[in-house]
XYZ file of C-alpha atoms in Angstrom:
379
model
C 0.000 0.000 0.000
C 1.233 3.531 -0.735
C 1.941 5.937 2.137
C -1.163 7.770 3.325
C -0.938 11.337 2.028
C -3.514 14.082 1.457
C -5.098 13.865 -1.982
C -2.768 15.158 -4.661
C 0.111 15.799 -2.261
C 3.662 14.480 -2.594
C 6.166 13.319 -0.002
C 9.587 11.667 -0.077
C 8.003 8.343 0.889
C 5.336 8.595 -1.789
C 7.886 9.562 -4.454
C 9.979 6.501 -3.556
C 6.910 4.248 -3.636
C 5.939 5.354 -7.135
C 9.537 5.193 -8.376
C 9.885 1.607 -7.137
C 6.888 0.746 -9.271
C 8.429 2.535 -12.260
C 11.638 0.511 -11.830
C 9.589 -2.704 -11.699
C 7.918 -1.734 -14.955
C 11.230 -0.849 -16.594
C 12.608 -4.342 -15.934
C 9.923 -5.835 -18.211
C 11.901 -4.535 -21.184
C 15.060 -6.510 -20.390
C 16.358 -8.251 -23.496
C 13.955 -6.478 -25.832
C 15.030 -2.833 -25.743
C 18.827 -2.971 -26.019
C 20.870 -1.018 -27.016
C 18.254 1.374 -25.623
C 17.843 1.618 -21.845
C 15.093 -0.026 -19.841
C 12.676 2.712 -18.757
C 9.501 2.645 -16.692
C 7.017 5.423 -16.026
C 4.181 6.052 -13.563
C 1.767 9.001 -13.656
C 0.008 9.754 -10.383
C -2.115 12.170 -8.438
C -0.945 11.737 -4.891
C -1.175 8.028 -4.132
C -3.495 7.315 -7.063
C -1.793 5.886 -10.155
C -3.548 7.050 -13.310
C -1.108 5.765 -15.932
C 1.751 3.286 -16.321
C 4.074 2.317 -19.132
C 7.452 0.951 -20.055
C 9.709 0.812 -23.084
C 8.702 -2.546 -24.548
C 11.154 -3.019 -27.412
C 13.757 -1.192 -29.473
C 12.045 1.315 -31.755
C 8.722 1.161 -29.879
C 7.152 4.125 -28.014
C 9.004 5.211 -24.894
C 7.693 4.628 -21.383
C 6.466 8.203 -20.899
C 4.406 8.104 -24.098
C 2.823 4.785 -23.081
C 1.929 6.069 -19.609
C 0.528 9.355 -20.947
C -1.667 7.433 -23.397
C -3.105 5.394 -20.516
C -3.694 8.447 -18.334
C -5.219 10.585 -21.091
C -4.789 14.330 -21.482
C -7.533 15.338 -19.024
C -6.183 13.281 -16.118
C -2.519 13.923 -16.905
C -2.891 17.696 -16.706
C -1.507 18.822 -13.347
C -0.342 15.300 -12.409
C 3.113 14.040 -11.390
C 5.131 11.864 -13.760
C 7.713 9.452 -12.348
C 10.311 8.075 -14.758
C 13.416 5.967 -14.197
C 15.577 7.835 -16.737
C 15.675 11.434 -17.907
C 13.119 12.035 -20.686
C 14.707 12.357 -24.115
C 14.642 15.725 -25.871
C 15.723 14.748 -29.387
C 14.211 13.046 -32.402
C 15.444 9.455 -32.703
C 13.276 6.521 -33.706
C 10.502 8.285 -31.753
C 9.659 11.972 -31.069
C 11.072 13.634 -27.929
C 9.382 12.593 -24.676
C 10.023 16.000 -23.091
C 7.660 17.594 -25.602
C 5.004 14.914 -25.030
C 5.167 15.656 -21.290
C 4.763 19.388 -21.911
C 1.871 18.819 -24.323
C 0.091 16.720 -21.676
C 0.239 19.480 -19.087
C 2.125 17.469 -16.451
C 2.946 19.664 -13.430
C 5.796 17.739 -11.755
C 8.364 15.292 -13.088
C 10.398 13.038 -10.782
C 13.448 11.428 -12.428
C 15.583 8.651 -10.959
C 18.722 9.561 -12.946
C 20.020 11.670 -15.792
C 20.676 10.024 -19.142
C 24.391 10.201 -20.142
C 23.524 9.752 -23.821
C 25.178 12.783 -25.467
C 21.975 14.012 -27.141
C 20.201 14.072 -23.754
C 22.575 14.327 -20.750
C 20.682 16.942 -18.751
C 19.055 18.643 -21.715
C 15.739 16.859 -21.210
C 15.477 18.089 -17.630
C 16.587 21.583 -18.685
C 13.885 21.744 -21.369
C 11.178 20.790 -18.875
C 12.352 23.298 -16.283
C 12.598 26.034 -18.899
C 8.921 25.436 -19.695
C 7.916 25.790 -16.026
C 7.692 22.106 -15.043
C 9.021 21.309 -11.576
C 11.634 18.570 -11.886
C 13.305 16.540 -9.142
C 16.248 14.256 -9.978
C 17.788 11.437 -7.915
C 14.880 9.522 -6.370
C 16.030 5.875 -6.029
C 18.955 6.635 -8.319
C 21.139 3.700 -7.095
C 18.413 1.166 -7.971
C 17.830 2.770 -11.360
C 21.557 2.810 -12.128
C 21.877 -0.860 -11.189
C 19.015 -1.799 -13.503
C 20.533 0.049 -16.443
C 24.210 -0.640 -15.692
C 24.771 -2.359 -19.088
C 23.321 0.616 -20.977
C 25.299 3.100 -18.902
C 28.551 1.237 -19.559
C 27.901 1.062 -23.300
C 27.123 4.794 -23.510
C 29.933 6.058 -21.280
C 32.704 3.543 -22.069
C 31.763 2.193 -25.494
C 32.010 -1.387 -24.216
C 29.433 -4.099 -23.512
C 28.471 -5.379 -20.072
C 30.449 -8.598 -19.516
C 28.690 -11.458 -17.723
C 30.713 -14.488 -16.625
C 28.926 -17.800 -16.256
C 30.144 -21.196 -15.102
C 28.949 -24.362 -13.395
C 31.203 -26.082 -10.870
C 31.328 -28.736 -8.196
C 31.591 -28.229 -4.437
C 35.371 -28.474 -4.751
C 35.432 -25.794 -7.445
C 35.934 -27.868 -10.601
C 34.385 -27.318 -14.039
C 35.662 -30.636 -15.430
C 37.214 -33.860 -14.198
C 40.932 -34.546 -14.528
C 40.015 -36.426 -17.721
C 38.282 -33.329 -19.112
C 34.683 -34.542 -18.752
C 32.165 -31.832 -17.837
C 28.697 -33.001 -18.935
C 26.715 -32.461 -16.935
C 27.816 -30.730 -13.735
C 24.619 -28.732 -13.211
C 21.142 -30.235 -13.248
C 18.500 -29.769 -15.924
C 16.682 -27.014 -14.027
C 19.913 -25.005 -13.707
C 20.571 -25.447 -17.415
C 17.126 -24.001 -18.132
C 18.156 -20.874 -16.229
C 21.248 -20.634 -18.442
C 19.096 -20.821 -21.566
C 16.929 -17.986 -20.227
C 20.095 -15.951 -19.661
C 21.324 -16.681 -23.190
C 17.985 -15.562 -24.571
C 18.593 -11.923 -23.643
C 22.252 -11.680 -24.734
C 23.766 -9.922 -27.740
C 26.745 -12.299 -27.828
C 28.044 -15.467 -26.177
C 31.810 -15.967 -25.995
C 33.849 -19.136 -25.540
C 37.483 -20.010 -26.022
C 38.814 -22.399 -28.643
C 39.324 -25.142 -26.028
C 35.715 -25.041 -24.872
C 34.467 -25.070 -28.467
C 36.613 -28.115 -29.231
C 35.953 -30.151 -26.076
C 32.228 -29.456 -25.609
C 31.130 -28.810 -29.223
C 28.442 -26.428 -27.885
C 25.574 -24.947 -29.844
C 25.393 -21.823 -27.621
C 21.802 -21.005 -28.501
C 18.839 -20.351 -26.216
C 16.364 -23.221 -26.126
C 13.558 -22.265 -26.296
C 14.472 -19.014 -28.060
C 14.483 -15.826 -26.003
C 13.862 -12.214 -26.940
C 17.265 -11.901 -28.648
C 19.420 -14.106 -30.862
C 22.984 -13.984 -29.574
C 25.964 -13.964 -31.903
C 28.240 -16.918 -30.996
C 31.889 -15.869 -30.697
C 34.866 -18.234 -30.554
C 38.289 -16.929 -29.522
C 40.420 -18.931 -31.891
C 43.769 -17.373 -32.826
C 44.491 -19.883 -35.608
C 40.913 -20.187 -36.875
C 40.938 -23.923 -36.186
C 37.228 -24.316 -35.411
C 36.056 -27.394 -37.274
C 33.518 -26.944 -40.055
C 31.830 -30.091 -38.723
C 31.228 -28.430 -35.319
C 27.712 -27.482 -34.293
C 28.696 -23.824 -34.381
C 29.948 -23.891 -37.966
C 27.117 -26.101 -39.201
C 24.513 -23.639 -37.888
C 26.347 -20.419 -38.857
C 23.899 -19.653 -41.653
C 21.005 -19.740 -39.161
C 22.617 -18.056 -36.123
C 25.638 -15.741 -36.505
C 29.100 -17.038 -35.601
C 32.204 -14.885 -35.267
C 35.609 -16.522 -35.084
C 38.049 -14.038 -33.540
C 41.355 -15.004 -35.134
C 44.853 -13.629 -35.072
C 46.718 -12.035 -37.956
C 48.731 -15.237 -38.373
C 45.736 -17.539 -38.843
C 46.301 -19.761 -41.929
C 44.455 -18.452 -44.960
C 43.046 -21.916 -45.661
C 41.418 -22.087 -42.240
C 39.898 -18.642 -42.699
C 38.459 -19.454 -46.137
C 37.053 -22.758 -44.883
C 35.191 -21.057 -42.020
C 33.963 -18.192 -44.174
C 32.614 -20.699 -46.695
C 30.702 -22.333 -43.843
C 29.034 -19.003 -43.044
C 31.220 -17.787 -40.169
C 32.556 -14.246 -39.946
C 36.282 -14.335 -39.285
C 37.268 -11.241 -37.339
C 40.979 -10.451 -37.279
C 41.669 -9.099 -33.811
C 44.595 -6.918 -32.844
C 46.990 -7.143 -29.906
C 50.123 -9.018 -28.915
C 48.775 -10.608 -25.718
C 45.591 -12.463 -24.829
C 44.501 -9.515 -22.671
C 45.112 -6.994 -25.466
C 43.150 -9.104 -27.936
C 40.194 -9.435 -25.555
C 40.275 -5.687 -24.946
C 40.205 -5.072 -28.707
C 37.274 -7.463 -29.082
C 35.221 -5.725 -26.380
C 35.789 -2.366 -28.049
C 34.683 -3.863 -31.373
C 31.536 -5.354 -29.830
C 30.769 -1.986 -28.269
C 31.182 -0.374 -31.692
C 28.565 -2.830 -32.941
C 26.250 -1.621 -30.133
C 26.191 -4.944 -28.332
C 25.000 -4.310 -24.771
C 25.226 -7.660 -22.935
C 27.894 -10.285 -23.590
C 27.896 -13.672 -21.850
C 31.251 -15.413 -21.415
C 30.877 -19.151 -20.857
C 34.532 -20.143 -20.697
C 37.035 -21.522 -20.568
C 39.218 -20.901 -17.557
C 41.871 -18.983 -19.514
C 39.327 -16.579 -21.003
C 37.608 -15.972 -17.668
C 40.937 -15.572 -15.898
C 42.144 -12.984 -18.386
C 38.909 -11.013 -18.080
C 38.985 -11.065 -14.269
C 42.659 -10.046 -14.235
C 41.822 -7.107 -16.498
C 38.825 -6.055 -14.393
C 36.437 -6.588 -17.300
C 33.856 -8.851 -15.617
C 30.780 -6.877 -14.547
C 28.434 -9.646 -13.451
C 28.711 -13.333 -12.571
C 26.250 -16.235 -12.658
C 27.603 -19.343 -10.949
C 25.944 -22.727 -10.469
C 27.332 -24.976 -7.728
C 26.364 -28.650 -7.897
C 26.400 -30.747 -4.689
C 29.103 -33.134 -5.856
C 32.888 -33.473 -5.649
C 35.305 -34.390 -8.458
C 38.643 -34.216 -6.652
C 41.910 -34.655 -8.517
C 44.854 -32.270 -8.687
C 44.460 -32.142 -12.457
C 40.752 -31.285 -12.450
C 40.048 -27.864 -13.955
C 39.097 -24.778 -11.938
C 36.754 -22.190 -13.525
C 39.028 -19.129 -13.440
C 42.717 -19.221 -14.382
C 44.863 -16.188 -15.094
C 47.237 -14.518 -12.648
C 44.699 -14.048 -9.884
C 45.169 -11.966 -6.727
C 47.748 -12.194 -3.960
C 45.911 -10.213 -1.262
C 42.633 -11.743 -0.059
C 41.216 -8.296 0.663
C 41.583 -7.414 -3.031
C 39.509 -10.346 -4.261
C 36.655 -9.850 -6.666
C 33.317 -10.219 -4.899
C 29.630 -10.066 -5.695
C 27.917 -6.920 -4.442
C 24.528 -7.808 -2.924
C 24.537 -11.351 -4.335
C 21.344 -13.282 -4.878
C 21.447 -16.914 -3.803
C 18.822 -19.401 -4.936
C 18.454 -23.175 -4.818
C 17.469 -24.633 -8.191
C 16.346 -28.209 -7.573
C 19.428 -28.940 -5.474
C 22.015 -26.784 -7.274
C 22.975 -23.479 -5.681
C 22.668 -20.512 -8.044
C 24.687 -17.417 -7.062
C 24.581 -14.253 -9.148
C 25.195 -10.533 -8.875
C 27.291 -7.594 -9.980
C 31.042 -7.884 -9.497
C 33.014 -5.432 -7.349
C 36.675 -5.304 -6.429
C 37.540 -5.600 -2.737
C 39.653 -2.955 -0.980
C 42.966 -3.689 0.718
């Protein structure tokens, strides 16, 4: 229930209550709106909500326009509009939301955070204030920023949000000493992984994982997005008989190869329908950095990295992992030669370890599912 306030009046508690609802609405667009941000909007008179909306898919009407259509001009006049991201003030695929708000006669606008997109970035709020609308910025900003962290990273850094995923045993192994890994997690946990894949722009694996597991790397059933499958393969050795190459004409495959990859290998993969992308850089870390910049240039927002240990280790060492999804199965492999999920150099000081900020922990039919944003510890 909303806080009890006099009819039509606002308070800090009421603003937060409506903004929480707007953030809930915004999350409905996950996987469908990228590279746009997820945005939710609530229009209210005091505690009474008279309109709601969210950005449903890329190119569709924005959240404010949806909510204003529900409220109608008569009820929206003099009301308060709550929105999770600064209203746009430029013509893109849709007209500017700031003008729609002014045309509706909204009296107050409450914004969770400013939009760093260069064509907005404070200009939407300035346009509303210049027209006499009272605007407040910063209500539940941390929650709004967390929701749209992938969008914010893409806009401000030109790089996608990197999500690491692995399944391991109680003793921290992703394969036996003999290299066997199917299946560590249970069927229910694997369904969660397919849901995750279904909202990604790309899924990345190393050459070793592609060779040993022969994965398909698709979402089954399909999700809201079709992820490009990317194999880090310096010599372009991915087999044309692999599931990835055989399905390249149906679902995109990029083989990230080095400058020294044999021309015959490159031609063979291109004939199979793969795009062979010649990355730059002398070290594994430099090549991964180049790839992330390239994916950002292609406006990819969310990238899932499914292994192997060398790839994940390099990304953690470089501070490039933004989010982790880990499945822990209640079993033990043992063996000094069994493979751990993250290689690389690692950390020497325990206090500097990577950790999940506000992790969520769930039990999925016996497997433990741990996920959250990644933060670096402080010495």
